JSON list of C-alpha atoms in Angstrom, two decimals:
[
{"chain": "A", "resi": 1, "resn": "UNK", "atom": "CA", "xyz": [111.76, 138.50, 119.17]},
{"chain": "A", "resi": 2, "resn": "UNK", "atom": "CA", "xyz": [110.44, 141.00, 121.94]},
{"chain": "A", "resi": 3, "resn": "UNK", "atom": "CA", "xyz": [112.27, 144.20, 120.28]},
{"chain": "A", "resi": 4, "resn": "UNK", "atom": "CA", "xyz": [115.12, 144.26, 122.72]},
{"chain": "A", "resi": 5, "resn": "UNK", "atom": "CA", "xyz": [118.49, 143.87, 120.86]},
{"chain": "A", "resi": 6, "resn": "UNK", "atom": "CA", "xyz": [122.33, 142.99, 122.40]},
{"chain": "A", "resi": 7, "resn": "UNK", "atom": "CA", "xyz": [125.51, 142.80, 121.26]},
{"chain": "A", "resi": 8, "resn": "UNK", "atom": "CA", "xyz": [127.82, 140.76, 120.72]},
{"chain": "A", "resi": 9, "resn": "UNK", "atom": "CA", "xyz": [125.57, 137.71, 121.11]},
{"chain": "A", "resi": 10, "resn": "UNK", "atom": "CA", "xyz": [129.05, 135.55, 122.10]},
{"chain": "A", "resi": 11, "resn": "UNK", "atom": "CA", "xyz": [132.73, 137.36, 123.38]},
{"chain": "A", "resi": 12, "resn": "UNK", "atom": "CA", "xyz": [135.27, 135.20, 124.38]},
{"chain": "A", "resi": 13, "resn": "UNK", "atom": "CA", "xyz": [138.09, 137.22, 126.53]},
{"chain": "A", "resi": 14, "resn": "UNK", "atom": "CA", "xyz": [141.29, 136.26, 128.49]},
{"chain": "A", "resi": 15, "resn": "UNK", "atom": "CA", "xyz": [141.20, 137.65, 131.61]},
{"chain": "A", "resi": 16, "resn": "UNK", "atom": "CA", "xyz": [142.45, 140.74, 132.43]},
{"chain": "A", "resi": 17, "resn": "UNK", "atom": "CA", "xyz": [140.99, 142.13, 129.31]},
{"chain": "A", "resi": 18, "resn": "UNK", "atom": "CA", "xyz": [137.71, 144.83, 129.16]},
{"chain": "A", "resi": 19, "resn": "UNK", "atom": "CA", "xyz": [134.57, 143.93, 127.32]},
{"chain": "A", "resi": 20, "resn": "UNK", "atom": "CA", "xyz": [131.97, 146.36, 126.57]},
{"chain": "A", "resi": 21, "resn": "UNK", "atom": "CA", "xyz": [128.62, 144.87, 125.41]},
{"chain": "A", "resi": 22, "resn": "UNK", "atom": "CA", "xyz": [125.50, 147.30, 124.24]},
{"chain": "A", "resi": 23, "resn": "UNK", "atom": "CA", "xyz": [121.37, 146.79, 124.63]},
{"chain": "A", "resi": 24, "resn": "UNK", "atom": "CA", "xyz": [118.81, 148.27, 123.10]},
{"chain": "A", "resi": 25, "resn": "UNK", "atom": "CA", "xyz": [115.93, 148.66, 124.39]},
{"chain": "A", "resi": 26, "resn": "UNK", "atom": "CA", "xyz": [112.04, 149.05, 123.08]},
{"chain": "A", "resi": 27, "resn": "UNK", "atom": "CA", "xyz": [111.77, 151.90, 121.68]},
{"chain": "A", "resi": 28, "resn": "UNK", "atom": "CA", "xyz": [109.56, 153.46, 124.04]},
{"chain": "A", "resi": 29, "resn": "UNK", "atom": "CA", "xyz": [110.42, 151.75, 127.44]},
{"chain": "A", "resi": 30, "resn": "UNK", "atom": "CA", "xyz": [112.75, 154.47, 129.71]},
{"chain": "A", "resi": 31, "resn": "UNK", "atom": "CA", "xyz": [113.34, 151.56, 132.25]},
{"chain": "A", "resi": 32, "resn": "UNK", "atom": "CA", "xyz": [116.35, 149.47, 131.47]},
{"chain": "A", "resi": 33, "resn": "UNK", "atom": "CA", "xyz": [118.16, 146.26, 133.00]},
{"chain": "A", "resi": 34, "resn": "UNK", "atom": "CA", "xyz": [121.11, 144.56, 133.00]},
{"chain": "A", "resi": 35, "resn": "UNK", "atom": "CA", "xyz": [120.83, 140.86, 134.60]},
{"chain": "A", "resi": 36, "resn": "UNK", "atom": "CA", "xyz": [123.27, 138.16, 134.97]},
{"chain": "A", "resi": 37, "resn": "UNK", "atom": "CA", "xyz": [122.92, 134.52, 134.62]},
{"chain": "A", "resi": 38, "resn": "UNK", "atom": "CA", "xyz": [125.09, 131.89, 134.82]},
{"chain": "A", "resi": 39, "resn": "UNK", "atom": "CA", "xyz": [124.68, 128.03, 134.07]},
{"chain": "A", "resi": 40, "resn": "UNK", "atom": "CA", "xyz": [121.88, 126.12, 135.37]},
{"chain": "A", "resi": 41, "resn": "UNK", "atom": "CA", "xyz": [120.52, 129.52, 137.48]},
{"chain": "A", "resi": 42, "resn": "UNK", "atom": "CA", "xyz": [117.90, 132.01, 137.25]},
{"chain": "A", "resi": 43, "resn": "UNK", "atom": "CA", "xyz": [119.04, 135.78, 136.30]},
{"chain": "A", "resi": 44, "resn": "UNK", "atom": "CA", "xyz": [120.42, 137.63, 138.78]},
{"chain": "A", "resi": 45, "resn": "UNK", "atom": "CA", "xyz": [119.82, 141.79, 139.05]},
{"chain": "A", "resi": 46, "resn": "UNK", "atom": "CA", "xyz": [122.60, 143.87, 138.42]},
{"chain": "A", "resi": 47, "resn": "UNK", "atom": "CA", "xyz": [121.38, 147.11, 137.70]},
{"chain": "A", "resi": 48, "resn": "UNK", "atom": "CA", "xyz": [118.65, 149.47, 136.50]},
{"chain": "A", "resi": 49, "resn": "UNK", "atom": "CA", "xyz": [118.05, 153.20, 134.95]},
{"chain": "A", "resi": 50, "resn": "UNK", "atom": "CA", "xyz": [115.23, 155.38, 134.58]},
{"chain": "A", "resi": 51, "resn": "UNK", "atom": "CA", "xyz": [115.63, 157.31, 131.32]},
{"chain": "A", "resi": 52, "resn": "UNK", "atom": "CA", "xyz": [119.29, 157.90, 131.68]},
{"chain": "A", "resi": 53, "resn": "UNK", "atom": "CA", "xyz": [119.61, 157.62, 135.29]},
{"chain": "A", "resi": 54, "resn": "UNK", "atom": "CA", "xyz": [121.39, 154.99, 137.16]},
{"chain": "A", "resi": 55, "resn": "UNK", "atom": "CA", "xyz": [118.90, 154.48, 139.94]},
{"chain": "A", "resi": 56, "resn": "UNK", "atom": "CA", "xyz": [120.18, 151.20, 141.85]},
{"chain": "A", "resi": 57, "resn": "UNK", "atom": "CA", "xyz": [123.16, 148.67, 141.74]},
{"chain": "A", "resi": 58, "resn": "UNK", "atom": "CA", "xyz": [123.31, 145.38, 142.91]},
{"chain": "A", "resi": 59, "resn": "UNK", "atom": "CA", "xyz": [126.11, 144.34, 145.54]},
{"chain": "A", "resi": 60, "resn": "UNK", "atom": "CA", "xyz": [126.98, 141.90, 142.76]},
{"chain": "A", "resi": 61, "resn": "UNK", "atom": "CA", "xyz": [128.31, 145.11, 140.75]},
{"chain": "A", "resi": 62, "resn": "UNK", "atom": "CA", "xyz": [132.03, 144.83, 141.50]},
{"chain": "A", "resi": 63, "resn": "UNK", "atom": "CA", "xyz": [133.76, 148.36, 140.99]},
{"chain": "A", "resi": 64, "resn": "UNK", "atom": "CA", "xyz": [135.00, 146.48, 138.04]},
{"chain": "A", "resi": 65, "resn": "UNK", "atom": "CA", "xyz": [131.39, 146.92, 136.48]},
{"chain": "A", "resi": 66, "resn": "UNK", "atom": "CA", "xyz": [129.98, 150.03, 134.95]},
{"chain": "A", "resi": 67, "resn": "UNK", "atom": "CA", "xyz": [126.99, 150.53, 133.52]},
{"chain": "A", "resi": 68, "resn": "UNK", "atom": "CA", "xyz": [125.83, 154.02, 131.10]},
{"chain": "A", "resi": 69, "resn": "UNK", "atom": "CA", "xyz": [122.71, 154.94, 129.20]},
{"chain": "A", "resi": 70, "resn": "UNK", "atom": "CA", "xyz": [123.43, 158.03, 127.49]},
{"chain": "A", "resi": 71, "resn": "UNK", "atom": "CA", "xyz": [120.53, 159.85, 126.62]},
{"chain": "A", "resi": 72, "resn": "UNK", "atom": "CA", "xyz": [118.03, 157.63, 127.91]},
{"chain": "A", "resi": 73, "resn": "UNK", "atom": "CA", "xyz": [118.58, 155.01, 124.82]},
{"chain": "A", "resi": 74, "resn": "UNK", "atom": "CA", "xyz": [120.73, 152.14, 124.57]},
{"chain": "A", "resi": 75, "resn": "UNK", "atom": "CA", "xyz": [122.97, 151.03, 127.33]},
{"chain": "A", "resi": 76, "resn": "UNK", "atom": "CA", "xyz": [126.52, 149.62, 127.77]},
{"chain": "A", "resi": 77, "resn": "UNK", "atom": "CA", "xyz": [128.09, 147.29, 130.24]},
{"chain": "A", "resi": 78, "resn": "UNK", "atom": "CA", "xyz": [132.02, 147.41, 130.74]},
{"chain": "A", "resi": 79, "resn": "UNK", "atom": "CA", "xyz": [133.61, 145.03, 132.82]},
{"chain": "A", "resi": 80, "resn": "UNK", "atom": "CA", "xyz": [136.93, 145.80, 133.06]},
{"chain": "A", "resi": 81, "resn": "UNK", "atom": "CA", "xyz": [139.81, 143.63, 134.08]},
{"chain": "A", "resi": 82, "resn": "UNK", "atom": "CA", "xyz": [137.79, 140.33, 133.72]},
{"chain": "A", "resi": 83, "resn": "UNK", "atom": "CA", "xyz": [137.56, 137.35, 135.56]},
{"chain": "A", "resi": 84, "resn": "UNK", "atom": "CA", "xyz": [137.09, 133.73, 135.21]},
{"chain": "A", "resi": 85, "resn": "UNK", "atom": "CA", "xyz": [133.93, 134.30, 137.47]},
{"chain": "A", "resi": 86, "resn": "UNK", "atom": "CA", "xyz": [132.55, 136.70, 135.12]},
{"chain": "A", "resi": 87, "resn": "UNK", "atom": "CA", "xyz": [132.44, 134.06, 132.37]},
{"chain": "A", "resi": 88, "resn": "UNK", "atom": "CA", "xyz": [127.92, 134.62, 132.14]},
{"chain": "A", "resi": 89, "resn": "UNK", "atom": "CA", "xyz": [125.24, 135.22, 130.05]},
{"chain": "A", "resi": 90, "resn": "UNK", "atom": "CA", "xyz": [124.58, 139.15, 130.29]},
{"chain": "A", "resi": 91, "resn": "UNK", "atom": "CA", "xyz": [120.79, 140.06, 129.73]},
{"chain": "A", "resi": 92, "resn": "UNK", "atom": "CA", "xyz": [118.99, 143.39, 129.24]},
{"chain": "A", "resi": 93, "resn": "UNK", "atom": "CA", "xyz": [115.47, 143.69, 129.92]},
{"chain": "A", "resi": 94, "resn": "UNK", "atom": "CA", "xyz": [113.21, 146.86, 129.10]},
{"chain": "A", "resi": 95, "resn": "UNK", "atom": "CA", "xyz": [109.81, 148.25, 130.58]},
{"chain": "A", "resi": 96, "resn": "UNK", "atom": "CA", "xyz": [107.19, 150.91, 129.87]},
{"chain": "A", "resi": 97, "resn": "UNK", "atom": "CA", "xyz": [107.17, 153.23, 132.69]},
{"chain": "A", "resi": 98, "resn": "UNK", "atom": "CA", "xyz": [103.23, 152.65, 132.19]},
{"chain": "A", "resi": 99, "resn": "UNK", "atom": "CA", "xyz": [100.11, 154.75, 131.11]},
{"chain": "A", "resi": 100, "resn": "UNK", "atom": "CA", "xyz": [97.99, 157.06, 132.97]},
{"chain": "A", "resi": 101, "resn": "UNK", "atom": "CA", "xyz": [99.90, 156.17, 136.52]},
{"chain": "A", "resi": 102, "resn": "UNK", "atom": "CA", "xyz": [99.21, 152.32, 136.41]},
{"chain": "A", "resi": 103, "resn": "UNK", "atom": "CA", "xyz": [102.86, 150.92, 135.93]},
{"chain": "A", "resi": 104, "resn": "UNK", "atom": "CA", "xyz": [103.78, 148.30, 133.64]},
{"chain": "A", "resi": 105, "resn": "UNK", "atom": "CA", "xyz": [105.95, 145.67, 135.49]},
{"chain": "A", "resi": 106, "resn": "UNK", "atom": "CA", "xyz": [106.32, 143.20, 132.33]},
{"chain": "A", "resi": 107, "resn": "UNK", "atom": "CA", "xyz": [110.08, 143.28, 131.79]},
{"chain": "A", "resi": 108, "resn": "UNK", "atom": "CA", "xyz": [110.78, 142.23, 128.27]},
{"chain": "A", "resi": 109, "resn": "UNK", "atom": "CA", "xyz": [114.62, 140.33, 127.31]},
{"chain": "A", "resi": 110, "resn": "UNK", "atom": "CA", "xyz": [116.74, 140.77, 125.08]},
{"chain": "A", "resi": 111, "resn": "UNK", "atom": "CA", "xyz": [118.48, 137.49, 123.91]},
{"chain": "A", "resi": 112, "resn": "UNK", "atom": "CA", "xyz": [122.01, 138.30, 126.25]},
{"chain": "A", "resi": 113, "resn": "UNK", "atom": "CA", "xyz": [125.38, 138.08, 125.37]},
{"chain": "A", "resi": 114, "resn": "UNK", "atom": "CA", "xyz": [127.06, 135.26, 126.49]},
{"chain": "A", "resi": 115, "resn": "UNK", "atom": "CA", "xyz": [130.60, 135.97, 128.16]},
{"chain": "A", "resi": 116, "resn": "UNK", "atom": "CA", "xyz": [133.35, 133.07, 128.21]},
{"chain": "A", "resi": 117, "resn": "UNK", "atom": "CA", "xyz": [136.76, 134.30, 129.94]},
{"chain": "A", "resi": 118, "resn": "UNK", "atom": "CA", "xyz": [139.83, 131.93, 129.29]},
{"chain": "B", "resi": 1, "resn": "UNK", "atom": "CA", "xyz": [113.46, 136.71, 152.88]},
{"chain": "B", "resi": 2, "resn": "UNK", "atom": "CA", "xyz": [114.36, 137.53, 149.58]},
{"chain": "B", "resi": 3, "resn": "UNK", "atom": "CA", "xyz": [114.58, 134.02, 148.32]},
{"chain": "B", "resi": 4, "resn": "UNK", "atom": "CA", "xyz": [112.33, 132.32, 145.51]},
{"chain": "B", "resi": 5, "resn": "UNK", "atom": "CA", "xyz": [112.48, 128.71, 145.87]},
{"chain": "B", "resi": 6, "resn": "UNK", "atom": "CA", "xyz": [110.93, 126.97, 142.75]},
{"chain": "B", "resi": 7, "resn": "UNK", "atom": "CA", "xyz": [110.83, 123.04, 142.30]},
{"chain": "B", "resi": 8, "resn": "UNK", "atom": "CA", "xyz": [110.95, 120.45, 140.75]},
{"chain": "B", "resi": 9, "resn": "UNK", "atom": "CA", "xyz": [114.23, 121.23, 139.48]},
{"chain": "B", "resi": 10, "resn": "UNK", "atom": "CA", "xyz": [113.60, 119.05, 135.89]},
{"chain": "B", "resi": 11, "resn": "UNK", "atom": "CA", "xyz": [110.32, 117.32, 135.22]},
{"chain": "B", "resi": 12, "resn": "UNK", "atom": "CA", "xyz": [109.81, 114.59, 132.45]},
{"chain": "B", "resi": 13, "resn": "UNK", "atom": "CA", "xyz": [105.81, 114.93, 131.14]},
{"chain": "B", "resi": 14, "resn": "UNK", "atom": "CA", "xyz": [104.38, 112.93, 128.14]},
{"chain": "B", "resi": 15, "resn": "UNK", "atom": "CA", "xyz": [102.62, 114.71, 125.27]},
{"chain": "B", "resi": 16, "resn": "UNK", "atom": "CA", "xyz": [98.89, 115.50, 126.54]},
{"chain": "B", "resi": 17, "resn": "UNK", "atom": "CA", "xyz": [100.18, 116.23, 130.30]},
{"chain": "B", "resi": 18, "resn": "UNK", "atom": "CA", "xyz": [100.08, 118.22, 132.55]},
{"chain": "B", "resi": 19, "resn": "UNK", "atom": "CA", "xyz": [103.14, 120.40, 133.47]},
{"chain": "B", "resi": 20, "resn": "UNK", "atom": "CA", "xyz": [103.08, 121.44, 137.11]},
{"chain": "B", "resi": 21, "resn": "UNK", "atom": "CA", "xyz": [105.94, 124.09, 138.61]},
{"chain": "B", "resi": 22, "resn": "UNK", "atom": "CA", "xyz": [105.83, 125.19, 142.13]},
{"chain": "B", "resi": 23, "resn": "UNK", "atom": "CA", "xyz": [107.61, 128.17, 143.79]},
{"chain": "B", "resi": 24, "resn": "UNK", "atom": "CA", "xyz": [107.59, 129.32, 147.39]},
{"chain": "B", "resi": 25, "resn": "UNK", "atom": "CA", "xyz": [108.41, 133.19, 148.91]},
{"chain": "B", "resi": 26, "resn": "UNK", "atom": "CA", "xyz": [109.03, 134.31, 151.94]},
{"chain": "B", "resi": 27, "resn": "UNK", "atom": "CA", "xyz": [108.68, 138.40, 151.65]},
{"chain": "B", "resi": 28, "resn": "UNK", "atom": "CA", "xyz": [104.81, 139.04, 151.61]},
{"chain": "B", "resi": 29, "resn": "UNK", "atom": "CA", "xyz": [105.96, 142.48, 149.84]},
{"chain": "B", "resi": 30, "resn": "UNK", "atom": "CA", "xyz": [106.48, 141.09, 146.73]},
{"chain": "B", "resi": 31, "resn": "UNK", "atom": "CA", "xyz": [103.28, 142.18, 144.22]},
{"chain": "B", "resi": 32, "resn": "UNK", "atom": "CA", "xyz": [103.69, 140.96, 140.87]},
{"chain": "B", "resi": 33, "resn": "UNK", "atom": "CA", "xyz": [104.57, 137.11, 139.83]},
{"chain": "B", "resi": 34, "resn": "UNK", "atom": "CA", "xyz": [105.53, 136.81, 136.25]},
{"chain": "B", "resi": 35, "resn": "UNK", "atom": "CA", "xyz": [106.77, 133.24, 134.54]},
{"chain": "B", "resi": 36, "resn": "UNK", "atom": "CA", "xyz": [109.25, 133.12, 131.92]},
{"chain": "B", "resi": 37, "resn": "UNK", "atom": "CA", "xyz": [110.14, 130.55, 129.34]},
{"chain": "B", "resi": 38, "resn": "UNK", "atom": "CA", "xyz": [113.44, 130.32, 127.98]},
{"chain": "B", "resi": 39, "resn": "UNK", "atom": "CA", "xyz": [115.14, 128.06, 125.45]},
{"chain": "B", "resi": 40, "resn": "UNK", "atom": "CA", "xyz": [118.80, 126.93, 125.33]},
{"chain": "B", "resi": 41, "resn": "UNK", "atom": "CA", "xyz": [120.84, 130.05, 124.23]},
{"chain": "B", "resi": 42, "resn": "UNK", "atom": "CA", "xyz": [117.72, 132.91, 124.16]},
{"chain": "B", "resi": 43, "resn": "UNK", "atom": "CA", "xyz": [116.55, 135.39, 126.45]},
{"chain": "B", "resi": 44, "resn": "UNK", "atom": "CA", "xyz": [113.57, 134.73, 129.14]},
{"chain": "B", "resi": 45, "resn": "UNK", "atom": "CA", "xyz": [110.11, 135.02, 127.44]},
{"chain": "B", "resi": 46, "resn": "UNK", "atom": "CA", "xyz": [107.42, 136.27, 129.66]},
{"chain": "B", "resi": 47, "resn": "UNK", "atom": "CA", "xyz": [105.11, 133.59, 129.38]},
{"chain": "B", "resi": 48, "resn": "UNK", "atom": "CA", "xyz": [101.95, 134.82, 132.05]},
{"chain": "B", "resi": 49, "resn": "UNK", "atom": "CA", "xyz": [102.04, 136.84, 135.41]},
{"chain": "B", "resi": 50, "resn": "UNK", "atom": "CA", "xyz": [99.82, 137.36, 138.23]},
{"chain": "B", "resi": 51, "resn": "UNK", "atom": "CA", "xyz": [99.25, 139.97, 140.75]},
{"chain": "B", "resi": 52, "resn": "UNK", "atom": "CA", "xyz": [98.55, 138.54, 144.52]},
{"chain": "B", "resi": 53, "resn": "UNK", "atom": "CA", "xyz": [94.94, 139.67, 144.82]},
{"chain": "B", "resi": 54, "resn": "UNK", "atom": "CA", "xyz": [93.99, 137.18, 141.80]},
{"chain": "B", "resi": 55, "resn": "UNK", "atom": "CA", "xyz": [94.12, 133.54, 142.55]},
{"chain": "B", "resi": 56, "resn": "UNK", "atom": "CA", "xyz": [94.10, 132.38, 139.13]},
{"chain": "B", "resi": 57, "resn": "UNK", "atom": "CA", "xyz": [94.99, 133.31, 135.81]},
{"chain": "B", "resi": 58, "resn": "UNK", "atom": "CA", "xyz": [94.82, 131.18, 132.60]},
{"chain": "B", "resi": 59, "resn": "UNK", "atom": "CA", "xyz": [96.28, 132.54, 129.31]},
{"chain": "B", "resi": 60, "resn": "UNK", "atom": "CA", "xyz": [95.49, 129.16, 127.08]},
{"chain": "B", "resi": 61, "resn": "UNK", "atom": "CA", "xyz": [96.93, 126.01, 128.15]},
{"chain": "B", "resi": 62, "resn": "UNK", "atom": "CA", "xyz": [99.20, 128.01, 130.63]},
{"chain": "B", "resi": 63, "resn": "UNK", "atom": "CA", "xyz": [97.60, 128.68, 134.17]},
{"chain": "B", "resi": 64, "resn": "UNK", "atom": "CA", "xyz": [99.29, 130.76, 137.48]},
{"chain": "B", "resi": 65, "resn": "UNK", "atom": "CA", "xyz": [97.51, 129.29, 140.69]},
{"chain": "B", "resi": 66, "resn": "UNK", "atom": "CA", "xyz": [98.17, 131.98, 143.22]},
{"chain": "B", "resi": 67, "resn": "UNK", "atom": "CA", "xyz": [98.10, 131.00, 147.05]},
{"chain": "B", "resi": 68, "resn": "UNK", "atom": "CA", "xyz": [98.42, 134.00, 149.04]},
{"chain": "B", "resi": 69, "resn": "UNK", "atom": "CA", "xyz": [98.05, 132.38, 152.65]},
{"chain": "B", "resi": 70, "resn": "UNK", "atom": "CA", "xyz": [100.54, 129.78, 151.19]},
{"chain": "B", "resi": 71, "resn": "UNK", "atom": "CA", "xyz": [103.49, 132.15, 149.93]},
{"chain": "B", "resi": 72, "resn": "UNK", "atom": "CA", "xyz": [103.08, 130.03, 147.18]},
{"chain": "B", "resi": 73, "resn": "UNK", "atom": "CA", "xyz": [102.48, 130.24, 143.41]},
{"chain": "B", "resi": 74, "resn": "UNK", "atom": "CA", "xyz": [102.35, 127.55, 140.33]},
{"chain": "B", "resi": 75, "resn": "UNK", "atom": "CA", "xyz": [102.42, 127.21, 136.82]},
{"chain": "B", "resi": 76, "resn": "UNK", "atom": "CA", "xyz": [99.98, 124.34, 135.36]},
{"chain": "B", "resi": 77, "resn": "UNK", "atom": "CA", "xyz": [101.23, 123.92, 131.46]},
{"chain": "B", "resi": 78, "resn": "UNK", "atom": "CA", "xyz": [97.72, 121.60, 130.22]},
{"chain": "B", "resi": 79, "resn": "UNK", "atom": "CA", "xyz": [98.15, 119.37, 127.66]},
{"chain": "B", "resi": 80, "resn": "UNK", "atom": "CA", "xyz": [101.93, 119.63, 127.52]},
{"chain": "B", "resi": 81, "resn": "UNK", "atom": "CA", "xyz": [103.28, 119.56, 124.23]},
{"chain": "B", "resi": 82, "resn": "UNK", "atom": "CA", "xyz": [106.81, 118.78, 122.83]},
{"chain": "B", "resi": 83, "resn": "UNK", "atom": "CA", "xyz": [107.40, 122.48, 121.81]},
{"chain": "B", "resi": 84, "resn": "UNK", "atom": "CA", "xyz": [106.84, 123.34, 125.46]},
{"chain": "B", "resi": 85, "resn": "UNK", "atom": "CA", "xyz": [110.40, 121.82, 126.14]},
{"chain": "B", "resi": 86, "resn": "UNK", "atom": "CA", "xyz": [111.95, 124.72, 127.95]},
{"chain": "B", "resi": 87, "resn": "UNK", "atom": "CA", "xyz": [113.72, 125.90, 131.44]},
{"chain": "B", "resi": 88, "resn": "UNK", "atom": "CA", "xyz": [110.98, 127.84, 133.38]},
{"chain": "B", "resi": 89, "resn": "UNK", "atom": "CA", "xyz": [111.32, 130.48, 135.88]},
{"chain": "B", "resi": 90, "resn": "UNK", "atom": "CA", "xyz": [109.27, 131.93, 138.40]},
{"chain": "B", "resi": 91, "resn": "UNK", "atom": "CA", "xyz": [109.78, 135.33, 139.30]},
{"chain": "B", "resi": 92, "resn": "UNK", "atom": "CA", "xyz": [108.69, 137.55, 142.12]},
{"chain": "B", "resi": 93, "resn": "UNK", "atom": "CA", "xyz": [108.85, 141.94, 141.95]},
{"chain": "B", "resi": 94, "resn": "UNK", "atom": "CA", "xyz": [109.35, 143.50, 145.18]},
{"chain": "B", "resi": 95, "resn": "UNK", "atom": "CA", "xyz": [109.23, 147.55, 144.90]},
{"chain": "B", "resi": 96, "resn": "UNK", "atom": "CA", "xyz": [112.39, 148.95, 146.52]},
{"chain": "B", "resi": 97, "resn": "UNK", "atom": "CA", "xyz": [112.95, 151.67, 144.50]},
{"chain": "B", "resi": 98, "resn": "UNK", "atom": "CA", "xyz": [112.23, 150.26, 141.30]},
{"chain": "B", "resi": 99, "resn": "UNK", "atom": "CA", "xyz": [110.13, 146.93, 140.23]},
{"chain": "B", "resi": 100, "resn": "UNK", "atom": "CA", "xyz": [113.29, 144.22, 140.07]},
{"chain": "B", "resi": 101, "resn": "UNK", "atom": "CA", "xyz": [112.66, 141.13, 139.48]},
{"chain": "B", "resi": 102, "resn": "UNK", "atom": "CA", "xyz": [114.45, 137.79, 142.13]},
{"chain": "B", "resi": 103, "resn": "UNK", "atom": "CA", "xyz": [113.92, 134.69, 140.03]},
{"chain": "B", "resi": 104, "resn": "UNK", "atom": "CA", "xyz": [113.71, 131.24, 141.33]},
{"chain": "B", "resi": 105, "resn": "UNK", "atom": "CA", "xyz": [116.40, 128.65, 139.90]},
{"chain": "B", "resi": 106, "resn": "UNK", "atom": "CA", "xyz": [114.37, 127.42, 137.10]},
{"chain": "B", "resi": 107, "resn": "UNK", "atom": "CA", "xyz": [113.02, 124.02, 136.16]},
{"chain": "B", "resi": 108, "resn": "UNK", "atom": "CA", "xyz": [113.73, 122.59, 132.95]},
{"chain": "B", "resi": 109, "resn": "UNK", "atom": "CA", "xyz": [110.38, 120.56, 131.36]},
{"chain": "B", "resi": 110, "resn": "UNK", "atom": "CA", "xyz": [110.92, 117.59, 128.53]},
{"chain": "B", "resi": 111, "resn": "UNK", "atom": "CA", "xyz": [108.07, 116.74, 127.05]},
{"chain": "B", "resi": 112, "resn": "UNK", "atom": "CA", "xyz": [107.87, 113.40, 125.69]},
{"chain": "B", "resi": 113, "resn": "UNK", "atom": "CA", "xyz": [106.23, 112.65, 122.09]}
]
């Protein structure tokens, strides 16, 4: 267990519907992650934030996908109007932003959520 | 350019073994090489990284071999053990902004008892 929590673990959808899934992060890491990974592939970026800001988006974030962190804490995903093609498993990774100006680039998981879309 | 290519794609070891994983990259930007374990249904584990001015790093029976000239990196799992049965990814961090990781497509290891 490295700390970093998500929910639902499983959400099965029919498309067209909106699913919202959450991640928290260590307690102490400001950089978040959402990654997507689908059968038989390695994770794929989606998105990141520093503290609360969203500071970059993959081209793989339709306009269908939007990503908060309120307050610098946990984070949501919404996908809204879903798609067979967005049947994935969702992970959330968290870093330290470092100490004393050496950064930390060990991104820590969290176990994903794992989307099915009939 | 932004490609990690990782082979083999599965690998069957016996118990004792050695494990071998090789990925390739093309960017010479990217600075930090991490390897993650995963099982079926969790999250990537970091398992050991490297940084491209070390050519080796060994955290117990798990060793990165780093070739810089190469563009080319591998995991060495010695003495490969049942429990070790996992998909494995390399990863390589390019700064552009922030420290993302592009991971290659993973090779899933069987270890024979």
């Amino acid at each position: 267990d490295t700390g970093v929590s998500q929910d639902p673990r499983h959400k099965i959808t029919k498309r067209g519907q909106n699913v919202t899934f959450r991640c928290d992060p260590i307690s102490e890491h400001n950089r978040l992650y959402w990654y997507r990974q689908t059968l038989g592939q390695g994770p794929e970026f989606l998105t990141y934030f520093q503290n609360e800001a969203q500071l970059e988006k993959s081209r793989l974030l339709s306009d269908r996908f939007s990503a908060e962190r309120p307050k610098g804490s946990f984070s949501t995903l919404e996908i809204q109007r879903t798609e067979q093609g967005d049947s994935a498993m969702y992970l959330c990774a968290s870093s330290s932003g470092g100490v004393r100006g050496i950064f930390n680039y060990e991104q820590y998981f969290g176990p994903g959520t794992r989307l099915t879309v009939t | 350019q932004q490609q990690v290519k990782q082979s083999p794609q599965s690998l069957i070891v016996q118990k004792g073994g050695i494990s071998i994983i090789n990925c390739a990259y093309e960017n010479t930007a990217f600075d930090y090489f991490p390897w993650y374990q995963q099982f079926p249904g969790k999250g990537p584990a970091l398992l050991i990284a490297i940084r491209p001015d070390v050519s080796e790093k060994k955290e117990g029976r798990f060793t990165i071999s780093f070739n810089k000239s190469a563009k080319q990196f591998s995991l060495h799992i010695m003495d490969s053990q049942p429990g070790d049965s996992a998909t494995y990814f390399c990863a390589a961090s390019i700064y552009s902004g922030t420290y993302k990781y592009i991971f290659g497509t993973g090779t899933r290891l069987k270890v024979l008892a």
